[in-house]
Amino acid sequence: MNDERILIRRAGALHGEVSIPGAKNSVLKLMAATLLAEGTFTLGNVPDIVDVGIMAELLAAIGVRSERLPGGVLRMVNSGEISPVAPYELVERIRASINVLGPLLGRFGRVSLSMPGGDDFGSRPIDMHVKGLEAMGATFEMRHGVVEARADRLHGADITLEFPSVGATENIVTAAVHAKGTTVLDNAAREPEISDLCNFLVGMGAQIEGIGSSTLVVHGVEPGELRATQHQVVPDRIQAATYMAAVAVSGGEVVLRGARADHMEMLLRRFRDMGLAVTDIGTGLAVWAEGRLRSIDMATLPYPGIATDYKPLVVTMLAVADGVGIVTENLYPGRFRYVEELQRLGADIRADGHHAVVRGVPALSGAPVRAPDIRAGAALVVAGLAADGETSVAGVHHVDRGYDDLVGRLAALGADIRRVPAG
Ligand code: UD1
């Protein structure tokens, strides 16, 4: 475990330009999808984050080797020698390890996988993944925390998800690309990262219609027909939102190079309601903030609604905004744990079940806090930018799972921020 801390002092307005790395929640799924075809894959715009390394280790254990090249490139080689067993020590470290299920089941007809880990919030069942794959002919057994799945050859099916689950959509699609016949997946999740995965699969020779919509139609191809490909990972909308939140609480003017307005429409609308000026400049977004933010109410919803991953950032912005905002969580009941940490910084927040009432205060006051997970960790860093005195964020290993040099990027914009060893 990494025992470093991030120290932040308020330094006023941020200025300059920051490049937005590729999305964690896309690249991990693209990496898992390299199990589908033999050959050499080249992924570009790959973020330098810990979870990419863990996924690479997991895939190496199964049979796909990865090599990082300069400039955010990841080369992955699937030589065809695959052992469809995902070991517990690696699976327990990231939720996205569940994404090997669909490719392995569709391509090799069997998988043995420990139940996935990842951020420790709420309960994260996989019943929708299982039901969808069962409808395609798979059988499942769960014993001693291990999922054993089998199928002679999956067949196409009409599947309607009870809820547009990101992970279930991804596993059903990556299984369906090798199924016999056509799979129609209704109420599919339509996050930009899912479109990125579908486009990657199409680049490999898969036949998918309806990309970006909530009905995905997948015509299966024969095992062996898909081929390795090259792909640029979609920019990370959550990292982009993090730099926006940083500007929002600090003031200033920053260009987010590579950020995509069309992937963040609902959030941008709400950020504008709070007083942030955001302009789409084609190659990215220009963000400008001056004076105190205004409070809003906000609820998380599946895409195109406001992602649950943005919520700690929005709560942090509300903590220093003018007025009272109510934030409602519709996806994960346990995702308010960082509230206690924000309270240590002087935020006035009452969280109860799915709701948090945030009364803005003029300024936070620096204190030692601990990151409970990736996004909350980033939000605490942003809070430190709006706090008098020094804020020290421990639990930095969580932040490193999903952020590519958050400290260096913020420092380059003029923030007073650095990493120090524990002590
Ligand atoms: C992904 C993201 C995560 C994001 C979430 C929602 C990755 C690695 N993680 O997680 O950052 O917050 O999407 O946008 O991409 N559920 C079930 N049964 C299932 C599947 C899901 O009940 O079979 C529930 C979950 O417990 C949760 C909700 O549905 O309450 C959303 O889950 P899902 O959309 O599947 O999210 P993840 O893929 O786990």
Tab-separated table of C-alpha atoms and ligand atoms in Angstrom:
chain	number	residue	atom	x	y	z
A	1	MET	CA	0.000	0.000	0.000
A	2	ASN	CA	1.169	3.496	-0.873
A	3	ASP	CA	1.486	5.631	2.261
A	4	GLU	CA	2.100	8.962	0.611
A	5	ARG	CA	-0.033	12.023	1.266
A	6	ILE	CA	-1.039	15.000	-0.850
A	7	LEU	CA	-0.562	18.430	0.752
A	8	ILE	CA	-2.609	21.344	-0.564
A	9	ARG	CA	-2.727	25.032	0.299
A	10	ARG	CA	-5.098	27.554	-1.205
A	11	ALA	CA	-3.247	29.513	-3.862
A	12	GLY	CA	-5.984	31.342	-5.722
A	13	ALA	CA	-7.006	31.244	-9.352
A	14	LEU	CA	-5.831	28.487	-11.710
A	15	HIS	CA	-4.583	29.298	-15.193
A	16	GLY	CA	-3.273	27.426	-18.198
A	17	GLU	CA	-3.976	24.235	-20.050
A	18	VAL	CA	-4.356	20.633	-18.930
A	19	SER	CA	-4.520	17.569	-21.169
A	20	ILE	CA	-7.270	15.087	-20.340
A	21	PRO	CA	-6.035	11.470	-20.320
A	22	GLY	CA	-8.002	8.467	-21.565
A	23	ALA	CA	-10.844	7.094	-19.439
A	24	LYS	CA	-10.120	4.457	-16.799
A	25	ASN	CA	-13.628	3.101	-17.220
A	26	SER	CA	-12.989	2.569	-20.911
A	27	VAL	CA	-9.378	1.415	-21.120
A	28	LEU	CA	-9.857	-1.416	-18.601
A	29	LYS	CA	-12.726	-2.810	-20.683
A	30	LEU	CA	-10.801	-2.456	-23.941
A	31	MET	CA	-7.932	-4.353	-22.364
A	32	ALA	CA	-10.282	-7.178	-21.327
A	33	ALA	CA	-11.676	-7.288	-24.872
A	34	THR	CA	-8.224	-8.152	-26.266
A	35	LEU	CA	-9.027	-11.687	-25.068
A	36	LEU	CA	-11.366	-11.927	-28.064
A	37	ALA	CA	-8.773	-12.111	-30.852
A	38	GLU	CA	-5.215	-13.190	-31.468
A	39	GLY	CA	-2.630	-10.660	-32.570
A	40	THR	CA	-1.056	-7.381	-31.443
A	41	PHE	CA	-3.314	-4.567	-30.233
A	42	THR	CA	-2.211	-0.951	-29.900
A	43	LEU	CA	-4.127	1.316	-27.539
A	44	GLY	CA	-3.415	5.066	-27.549
A	45	ASN	CA	-4.297	7.778	-25.007
A	46	VAL	CA	-3.892	5.203	-22.223
A	47	PRO	CA	-3.835	6.883	-18.800
A	48	ASP	CA	-0.871	6.222	-16.520
A	49	ILE	CA	-2.922	4.864	-13.615
A	50	VAL	CA	-2.495	1.944	-11.232
A	51	ASP	CA	-5.627	0.091	-12.381
A	52	VAL	CA	-4.191	-0.289	-15.897
A	53	GLY	CA	-1.218	-2.089	-14.334
A	54	ILE	CA	-3.503	-4.371	-12.307
A	55	MET	CA	-5.615	-5.208	-15.363
A	56	ALA	CA	-2.395	-5.906	-17.299
A	57	GLU	CA	-1.308	-8.333	-14.551
A	58	LEU	CA	-4.688	-10.037	-14.584
A	59	LEU	CA	-4.596	-10.437	-18.367
A	60	ALA	CA	-1.000	-11.674	-18.219
A	61	ALA	CA	-2.170	-14.417	-15.827
A	62	ILE	CA	-4.843	-15.371	-18.371
A	63	GLY	CA	-2.521	-15.144	-21.374
A	64	VAL	CA	-2.343	-11.616	-22.875
A	65	ARG	CA	0.912	-9.692	-22.423
A	66	SER	CA	1.017	-5.874	-22.192
A	67	GLU	CA	3.830	-3.431	-22.685
A	68	ARG	CA	3.702	0.300	-22.021
A	69	LEU	CA	5.352	2.421	-24.697
A	70	PRO	CA	6.129	6.152	-24.442
A	71	GLY	CA	3.380	8.656	-25.224
A	72	GLY	CA	0.466	6.841	-23.564
A	73	VAL	CA	0.613	3.777	-25.813
A	74	LEU	CA	-0.114	0.273	-24.575
A	75	ARG	CA	0.797	-2.663	-26.787
A	76	MET	CA	-0.999	-5.910	-25.997
A	77	VAL	CA	-0.210	-9.312	-27.484
A	78	ASN	CA	-2.726	-12.157	-27.510
A	79	SER	CA	-0.798	-15.193	-28.752
A	80	GLY	CA	-3.806	-17.496	-28.500
A	81	GLU	CA	-2.622	-19.404	-25.438
A	82	ILE	CA	-5.384	-18.501	-23.043
A	83	SER	CA	-6.175	-20.031	-19.674
A	84	PRO	CA	-9.669	-18.798	-18.709
A	85	VAL	CA	-9.027	-18.625	-14.979
A	86	ALA	CA	-8.897	-15.237	-13.234
A	87	PRO	CA	-6.990	-15.539	-9.938
A	88	TYR	CA	-8.439	-14.091	-6.749
A	89	GLU	CA	-5.380	-11.979	-5.782
A	90	LEU	CA	-5.865	-9.850	-8.899
A	91	VAL	CA	-9.637	-9.967	-9.310
A	92	GLU	CA	-10.221	-8.668	-5.789
A	93	ARG	CA	-8.324	-5.479	-6.595
A	94	ILE	CA	-10.507	-4.057	-9.378
A	95	ARG	CA	-14.188	-4.196	-10.215
A	96	ALA	CA	-13.401	-4.165	-13.947
A	97	SER	CA	-11.931	-7.679	-13.658
A	98	ILE	CA	-15.544	-8.847	-14.134
A	99	ASN	CA	-15.107	-7.695	-17.739
A	100	VAL	CA	-13.100	-10.815	-18.648
A	101	LEU	CA	-16.299	-12.846	-18.175
A	102	GLY	CA	-18.026	-11.974	-21.477
A	103	PRO	CA	-14.984	-12.348	-23.765
A	104	LEU	CA	-13.810	-15.623	-22.208
A	105	LEU	CA	-17.248	-17.197	-22.138
A	106	GLY	CA	-18.058	-16.216	-25.717
A	107	ARG	CA	-14.684	-17.198	-27.141
A	108	PHE	CA	-13.644	-20.221	-25.055
A	109	GLY	CA	-16.893	-21.469	-23.502
A	110	ARG	CA	-15.686	-21.483	-19.931
A	111	VAL	CA	-14.512	-19.096	-17.202
A	112	SER	CA	-13.528	-19.404	-13.606
A	113	LEU	CA	-13.562	-16.036	-11.857
A	114	SER	CA	-13.492	-14.909	-8.249
A	115	MET	CA	-16.142	-12.326	-7.364
A	116	PRO	CA	-14.763	-8.900	-8.293
A	117	GLY	CA	-13.549	-6.225	-5.894
A	118	GLY	CA	-12.774	-2.579	-6.574
A	119	ASP	CA	-14.032	0.414	-4.649
A	120	ASP	CA	-15.586	-0.702	-1.438
A	121	PHE	CA	-18.966	1.003	-1.539
A	122	GLY	CA	-22.440	-0.480	-1.401
A	123	SER	CA	-23.100	-4.004	-2.560
A	124	ARG	CA	-22.285	-4.700	-6.179
A	125	PRO	CA	-24.086	-7.790	-7.383
A	126	ILE	CA	-23.686	-9.297	-10.878
A	127	ASP	CA	-27.162	-10.813	-11.229
A	128	MET	CA	-27.880	-8.897	-14.453
A	129	HIS	CA	-24.647	-10.100	-16.041
A	130	VAL	CA	-25.573	-13.667	-15.126
A	131	LYS	CA	-29.205	-13.474	-16.312
A	132	GLY	CA	-28.191	-12.002	-19.651
A	133	LEU	CA	-25.534	-14.625	-20.305
A	134	GLU	CA	-27.878	-17.423	-19.167
A	135	ALA	CA	-30.407	-16.242	-21.750
A	136	MET	CA	-27.630	-16.854	-24.309
A	137	GLY	CA	-27.135	-20.438	-23.127
A	138	ALA	CA	-24.491	-20.133	-20.388
A	139	THR	CA	-24.710	-21.990	-17.102
A	140	PHE	CA	-23.356	-20.599	-13.847
A	141	GLU	CA	-22.272	-22.076	-10.583
A	142	MET	CA	-21.095	-19.976	-7.674
A	143	ARG	CA	-19.103	-21.719	-4.983
A	144	HIS	CA	-16.764	-20.393	-2.325
A	145	GLY	CA	-16.718	-16.937	-3.923
A	146	VAL	CA	-15.807	-18.290	-7.367
A	147	VAL	CA	-18.058	-17.945	-10.415
A	148	GLU	CA	-17.776	-20.908	-12.791
A	149	ALA	CA	-19.454	-20.253	-16.144
A	150	ARG	CA	-19.793	-22.606	-19.098
A	151	ALA	CA	-21.363	-22.677	-22.555
A	152	ASP	CA	-20.793	-24.945	-25.562
A	153	ARG	CA	-21.488	-22.080	-27.929
A	154	LEU	CA	-23.554	-19.084	-26.886
A	155	HIS	CA	-26.587	-18.267	-29.012
A	156	GLY	CA	-28.139	-14.886	-29.744
A	157	ALA	CA	-31.043	-13.816	-27.525
A	158	ASP	CA	-33.438	-10.935	-26.868
A	159	ILE	CA	-32.407	-9.487	-23.519
A	160	THR	CA	-33.904	-6.561	-21.623
A	161	LEU	CA	-31.886	-5.304	-18.662
A	162	GLU	CA	-33.867	-4.376	-15.545
A	163	PHE	CA	-31.537	-1.416	-15.169
A	164	PRO	CA	-28.972	-0.028	-17.658
A	165	SER	CA	-25.978	-1.578	-15.890
A	166	VAL	CA	-22.626	-0.572	-17.356
A	167	GLY	CA	-20.860	-3.832	-16.503
A	168	ALA	CA	-23.747	-6.093	-17.585
A	169	THR	CA	-24.043	-4.280	-20.928
A	170	GLU	CA	-20.312	-4.698	-21.543
A	171	ASN	CA	-20.242	-8.387	-20.646
A	172	ILE	CA	-23.304	-9.229	-22.717
A	173	VAL	CA	-21.952	-7.384	-25.774
A	174	THR	CA	-18.465	-8.895	-25.529
A	175	ALA	CA	-20.046	-12.358	-25.213
A	176	ALA	CA	-22.544	-11.738	-28.030
A	177	VAL	CA	-19.884	-10.885	-30.615
A	178	HIS	CA	-19.111	-14.634	-30.811
A	179	ALA	CA	-22.633	-15.985	-30.271
A	180	LYS	CA	-24.484	-17.908	-32.966
A	181	GLY	CA	-27.087	-15.513	-34.332
A	182	THR	CA	-28.240	-12.083	-33.263
A	183	THR	CA	-28.487	-10.634	-29.762
A	184	VAL	CA	-30.771	-7.667	-29.136
A	185	LEU	CA	-29.949	-5.922	-25.867
A	186	ASP	CA	-32.618	-3.482	-24.680
A	187	ASN	CA	-32.245	-0.906	-21.900
A	188	ALA	CA	-28.510	-1.117	-22.495
A	189	ALA	CA	-26.274	1.375	-20.718
A	190	ARG	CA	-25.069	4.061	-23.135
A	191	GLU	CA	-22.153	5.721	-21.391
A	192	PRO	CA	-19.492	7.087	-23.790
A	193	GLU	CA	-17.146	4.367	-22.518
A	194	ILE	CA	-19.589	1.713	-23.770
A	195	SER	CA	-19.668	3.303	-27.207
A	196	ASP	CA	-15.868	3.319	-27.085
A	197	LEU	CA	-15.854	-0.421	-26.359
A	198	CYS	CA	-18.390	-1.094	-29.153
A	199	ASN	CA	-16.330	0.938	-31.629
A	200	PHE	CA	-13.218	-1.005	-30.591
A	201	LEU	CA	-15.087	-4.281	-31.181
A	202	VAL	CA	-16.264	-3.065	-34.592
A	203	GLY	CA	-12.622	-2.249	-35.374
A	204	MET	CA	-11.900	-5.909	-34.595
A	205	GLY	CA	-14.543	-7.029	-37.092
A	206	ALA	CA	-17.577	-7.364	-34.793
A	207	GLN	CA	-21.014	-6.466	-36.130
A	208	ILE	CA	-22.832	-4.110	-33.792
A	209	GLU	CA	-25.706	-1.738	-34.560
A	210	GLY	CA	-27.245	0.974	-32.405
A	211	ILE	CA	-23.962	2.116	-30.824
A	212	GLY	CA	-24.676	5.010	-28.460
A	213	SER	CA	-28.350	4.076	-28.109
A	214	SER	CA	-30.129	1.980	-25.488
A	215	THR	CA	-30.772	-0.857	-27.967
A	216	LEU	CA	-27.665	-2.681	-29.116
A	217	VAL	CA	-27.956	-5.294	-31.860
A	218	VAL	CA	-25.021	-7.687	-32.102
A	219	HIS	CA	-24.691	-10.159	-34.995
A	220	GLY	CA	-22.342	-12.916	-33.856
A	221	VAL	CA	-19.316	-13.926	-35.920
A	222	GLU	CA	-17.483	-17.264	-35.932
A	223	PRO	CA	-14.807	-17.717	-33.251
A	224	GLY	CA	-11.470	-16.842	-34.874
A	225	GLU	CA	-12.957	-14.215	-37.194
A	226	LEU	CA	-12.095	-11.176	-35.067
A	227	ARG	CA	-8.672	-9.575	-35.444
A	228	ALA	CA	-6.406	-7.326	-33.367
A	229	THR	CA	-6.727	-3.597	-33.966
A	230	GLN	CA	-5.525	-0.112	-32.983
A	231	HIS	CA	-7.644	2.291	-30.975
A	232	GLN	CA	-7.515	5.659	-29.165
A	233	VAL	CA	-9.144	5.555	-25.717
A	234	VAL	CA	-11.985	8.050	-25.235
A	235	PRO	CA	-11.034	11.030	-22.984
A	236	ASP	CA	-11.932	10.668	-19.317
A	237	ARG	CA	-15.025	12.758	-18.558
A	238	ILE	CA	-14.585	12.226	-14.809
A	239	GLN	CA	-11.009	13.518	-14.823
A	240	ALA	CA	-12.211	16.431	-16.980
A	241	ALA	CA	-14.921	17.193	-14.415
A	242	THR	CA	-12.301	17.098	-11.662
A	243	TYR	CA	-10.281	19.901	-13.265
A	244	MET	CA	-13.517	21.840	-13.844
A	245	ALA	CA	-14.379	21.507	-10.163
A	246	ALA	CA	-10.854	22.675	-9.299
A	247	VAL	CA	-11.353	25.823	-11.388
A	248	ALA	CA	-14.862	26.267	-9.987
A	249	VAL	CA	-13.657	26.464	-6.366
A	250	SER	CA	-10.404	28.336	-7.113
A	251	GLY	CA	-11.469	30.738	-9.856
A	252	GLY	CA	-9.427	31.253	-13.014
A	253	GLU	CA	-9.440	30.180	-16.627
A	254	VAL	CA	-8.252	26.793	-17.848
A	255	VAL	CA	-8.401	24.900	-21.144
A	256	LEU	CA	-9.118	21.167	-20.833
A	257	ARG	CA	-7.427	19.794	-23.927
A	258	GLY	CA	-9.273	16.776	-25.318
A	259	ALA	CA	-12.357	17.032	-23.068
A	260	ARG	CA	-15.604	16.295	-24.941
A	261	ALA	CA	-18.644	18.489	-24.315
A	262	ASP	CA	-20.901	15.933	-26.015
A	263	HIS	CA	-19.980	13.369	-23.318
A	264	MET	CA	-20.817	15.686	-20.428
A	265	GLU	CA	-23.872	17.649	-21.568
A	266	MET	CA	-26.035	17.262	-18.490
A	267	LEU	CA	-23.165	17.996	-16.120
A	268	LEU	CA	-22.117	21.080	-18.079
A	269	ARG	CA	-25.678	22.363	-17.924
A	270	ARG	CA	-25.652	22.043	-14.128
A	271	PHE	CA	-22.146	23.492	-13.793
A	272	ARG	CA	-23.318	26.498	-15.818
A	273	ASP	CA	-26.309	26.829	-13.458
A	274	MET	CA	-23.746	27.065	-10.647
A	275	GLY	CA	-22.000	29.952	-12.378
A	276	LEU	CA	-19.179	28.219	-14.220
A	277	ALA	CA	-18.608	29.405	-17.802
A	278	VAL	CA	-17.776	26.517	-20.145
A	279	THR	CA	-17.115	26.914	-23.874
A	280	ASP	CA	-16.614	24.118	-26.373
A	281	ILE	CA	-13.512	25.133	-28.353
A	282	GLY	CA	-13.515	22.071	-30.613
A	283	THR	CA	-10.244	20.592	-29.362
A	284	GLY	CA	-11.414	20.740	-25.763
A	285	LEU	CA	-13.275	22.900	-23.288
A	286	ALA	CA	-12.435	26.349	-21.935
A	287	VAL	CA	-13.577	26.789	-18.339
A	288	TRP	CA	-13.811	30.120	-16.546
A	289	ALA	CA	-14.910	30.886	-13.011
A	290	GLU	CA	-15.075	34.079	-11.004
A	291	GLY	CA	-16.690	34.788	-7.656
A	292	ARG	CA	-18.769	32.452	-5.538
A	293	LEU	CA	-20.651	29.495	-7.015
A	294	ARG	CA	-24.460	29.249	-6.713
A	295	SER	CA	-26.075	26.184	-5.115
A	296	ILE	CA	-28.198	23.737	-7.124
A	297	ASP	CA	-30.041	20.480	-6.465
A	298	MET	CA	-28.736	17.422	-8.287
A	299	ALA	CA	-29.566	13.732	-8.678
A	300	THR	CA	-27.367	10.970	-10.099
A	301	LEU	CA	-28.782	8.808	-12.887
A	302	PRO	CA	-27.494	6.445	-15.586
A	303	TYR	CA	-26.075	8.207	-18.665
A	304	PRO	CA	-27.032	10.661	-20.110
A	305	GLY	CA	-27.937	11.644	-16.540
A	306	ILE	CA	-25.338	12.892	-14.092
A	307	ALA	CA	-22.915	10.081	-13.246
A	308	THR	CA	-22.555	8.949	-9.655
A	309	ASP	CA	-18.794	9.347	-10.102
A	310	TYR	CA	-19.194	13.133	-10.412
A	311	LYS	CA	-21.072	13.432	-7.151
A	312	PRO	CA	-18.219	13.934	-4.655
A	313	LEU	CA	-16.970	16.759	-6.874
A	314	VAL	CA	-20.388	18.409	-7.020
A	315	VAL	CA	-20.839	18.051	-3.251
A	316	THR	CA	-17.444	19.713	-2.781
A	317	MET	CA	-18.456	22.589	-5.049
A	318	LEU	CA	-21.751	22.958	-3.156
A	319	ALA	CA	-19.827	22.986	0.128
A	320	VAL	CA	-18.446	26.432	-0.776
A	321	ALA	CA	-21.370	27.678	-2.907
A	322	ASP	CA	-23.890	30.343	-1.984
A	323	GLY	CA	-27.079	28.659	-0.701
A	324	VAL	CA	-28.325	25.152	0.012
A	325	GLY	CA	-28.173	22.202	-2.405
A	326	ILE	CA	-29.733	18.752	-2.125
A	327	VAL	CA	-27.884	15.870	-3.751
A	328	THR	CA	-29.674	12.568	-4.359
A	329	GLU	CA	-27.837	9.320	-5.071
A	330	ASN	CA	-29.867	6.887	-7.165
A	331	LEU	CA	-27.236	4.225	-7.859
A	332	TYR	CA	-25.109	3.339	-4.841
A	333	PRO	CA	-26.538	3.834	-1.331
A	334	GLY	CA	-23.102	3.732	0.325
A	335	ARG	CA	-21.538	6.527	-1.657
A	336	PHE	CA	-21.616	9.347	0.918
A	337	ARG	CA	-18.700	8.138	3.028
A	338	TYR	CA	-16.448	11.040	2.086
A	339	VAL	CA	-18.949	13.444	3.672
A	340	GLU	CA	-17.365	12.949	7.083
A	341	GLU	CA	-14.016	13.908	5.626
A	342	LEU	CA	-15.467	17.059	4.044
A	343	GLN	CA	-17.022	17.885	7.409
A	344	ARG	CA	-13.518	17.766	8.912
A	345	LEU	CA	-12.683	20.558	6.491
A	346	GLY	CA	-15.598	22.613	7.827
A	347	ALA	CA	-18.245	21.688	5.245
A	348	ASP	CA	-21.868	21.851	6.452
A	349	ILE	CA	-23.407	18.644	5.056
A	350	ARG	CA	-26.172	16.392	6.357
A	351	ALA	CA	-26.268	12.999	4.663
A	352	ASP	CA	-29.072	10.544	5.235
A	353	GLY	CA	-29.650	7.434	3.096
A	354	HIS	CA	-29.721	8.522	-0.528
A	355	HIS	CA	-29.706	12.276	0.162
A	356	ALA	CA	-27.235	14.916	1.252
A	357	VAL	CA	-28.155	18.483	2.153
A	358	VAL	CA	-25.210	20.799	1.580
A	359	ARG	CA	-25.229	24.326	3.070
A	360	GLY	CA	-22.458	26.332	1.460
A	361	VAL	CA	-19.911	28.059	3.677
A	362	PRO	CA	-17.683	30.949	2.498
A	363	ALA	CA	-14.472	28.932	2.969
A	364	LEU	CA	-13.292	25.533	4.195
A	365	SER	CA	-10.450	25.144	6.669
A	366	GLY	CA	-7.539	22.805	6.012
A	367	ALA	CA	-7.190	19.585	8.035
A	368	PRO	CA	-5.851	16.034	7.681
A	369	VAL	CA	-8.344	13.824	5.806
A	370	ARG	CA	-8.327	10.367	4.245
A	371	ALA	CA	-9.524	9.372	0.754
A	372	PRO	CA	-12.085	6.536	1.018
A	373	ASP	CA	-12.108	5.802	-2.743
A	374	ILE	CA	-10.926	7.167	-6.086
A	375	ARG	CA	-13.420	9.932	-6.803
A	376	ALA	CA	-13.860	10.984	-3.198
A	377	GLY	CA	-10.072	11.244	-2.952
A	378	ALA	CA	-9.982	13.626	-5.906
A	379	ALA	CA	-12.848	15.618	-4.397
A	380	LEU	CA	-10.910	16.021	-1.138
A	381	VAL	CA	-7.975	17.366	-3.137
A	382	VAL	CA	-10.324	19.856	-4.810
A	383	ALA	CA	-11.722	20.786	-1.384
A	384	GLY	CA	-8.153	21.479	-0.232
A	385	LEU	CA	-7.874	24.090	-2.985
A	386	ALA	CA	-10.768	25.958	-1.335
A	387	ALA	CA	-9.548	25.597	2.259
A	388	ASP	CA	-7.598	28.075	4.389
A	389	GLY	CA	-4.362	26.613	5.718
A	390	GLU	CA	-3.052	23.191	4.864
A	391	THR	CA	-5.066	20.121	3.845
A	392	SER	CA	-3.352	16.747	3.947
A	393	VAL	CA	-5.028	13.915	2.029
A	394	ALA	CA	-4.005	10.371	2.993
A	395	GLY	CA	-5.087	7.224	1.163
A	396	VAL	CA	-3.427	8.500	-2.010
A	397	HIS	CA	-3.272	4.973	-3.439
A	398	HIS	CA	-7.012	5.275	-4.142
A	399	VAL	CA	-6.455	8.434	-6.194
A	400	ASP	CA	-3.624	6.767	-8.130
A	401	ARG	CA	-6.013	4.041	-9.254
A	402	GLY	CA	-7.903	6.474	-11.484
A	403	TYR	CA	-5.917	9.707	-11.861
A	404	ASP	CA	-2.957	10.260	-14.126
A	405	ASP	CA	-0.701	12.692	-12.239
A	406	LEU	CA	-3.446	14.750	-10.591
A	407	VAL	CA	-0.875	16.544	-8.442
A	408	GLY	CA	1.447	17.446	-11.326
A	409	ARG	CA	-1.433	18.582	-13.498
A	410	LEU	CA	-2.907	20.835	-10.783
A	411	ALA	CA	0.538	22.211	-9.883
A	412	ALA	CA	1.084	23.132	-13.547
A	413	LEU	CA	-2.121	25.204	-13.361
A	414	GLY	CA	-0.744	27.151	-10.393
A	415	ALA	CA	-2.098	25.147	-7.455
A	416	ASP	CA	0.036	24.870	-4.304
A	417	ILE	CA	0.071	21.069	-4.109
A	418	ARG	CA	2.679	18.343	-3.596
A	419	ARG	CA	3.093	14.707	-2.637
A	420	VAL	CA	5.023	13.776	0.477
A	421	PRO	CA	5.902	10.467	2.104
A	422	ALA	CA	3.993	9.605	5.285
A	423	GLY	CA	5.553	10.715	8.540
B	1	UD1	C1	-19.363	1.323	-13.628
B	1	UD1	C2	-18.158	2.182	-13.283
B	1	UD1	C3	-18.406	3.011	-12.042
B	1	UD1	C4	-19.701	3.805	-12.197
B	1	UD1	C5	-20.854	2.887	-12.586
B	1	UD1	C6	-22.172	3.603	-12.856
B	1	UD1	C7	-16.290	0.867	-14.071
B	1	UD1	C8	-15.084	0.075	-13.721
B	1	UD1	N1	-17.021	1.335	-13.051
B	1	UD1	O1	-19.523	0.400	-12.554
B	1	UD1	O2	-17.307	3.891	-11.848
B	1	UD1	O3	-19.994	4.438	-10.966
B	1	UD1	O4	-20.502	2.152	-13.775
B	1	UD1	O5	-22.001	4.580	-13.827
B	1	UD1	O6	-16.590	1.126	-15.222
B	1	UD1	N2	-26.200	-3.791	-10.318
B	1	UD1	C9	-26.957	-4.866	-9.930
B	1	UD1	N3	-26.795	-6.051	-10.585
B	1	UD1	C10	-25.913	-6.207	-11.614
B	1	UD1	C11	-25.151	-5.091	-12.004
B	1	UD1	C12	-25.307	-3.881	-11.352
B	1	UD1	O7	-27.760	-4.761	-9.010
B	1	UD1	O8	-25.829	-7.303	-12.170
B	1	UD1	C13	-26.372	-2.482	-9.623
B	1	UD1	C14	-25.085	-2.062	-8.925
B	1	UD1	O9	-24.971	-2.660	-7.653
B	1	UD1	C15	-25.262	-0.567	-8.856
B	1	UD1	C16	-25.976	-0.241	-10.171
B	1	UD1	O10	-26.595	-1.454	-10.579
B	1	UD1	O11	-26.113	-0.209	-7.789
B	1	UD1	C17	-25.031	0.266	-11.261
B	1	UD1	O12	-24.086	-0.713	-11.596
B	1	UD1	P1	-23.318	-0.748	-12.991
B	1	UD1	O13	-23.928	0.235	-13.936
B	1	UD1	O14	-23.222	-2.163	-13.429
B	1	UD1	O15	-21.888	-0.192	-12.597
B	1	UD1	P2	-20.474	-0.865	-12.707
B	1	UD1	O16	-20.295	-1.458	-14.062
B	1	UD1	O17	-20.231	-1.715	-11.519
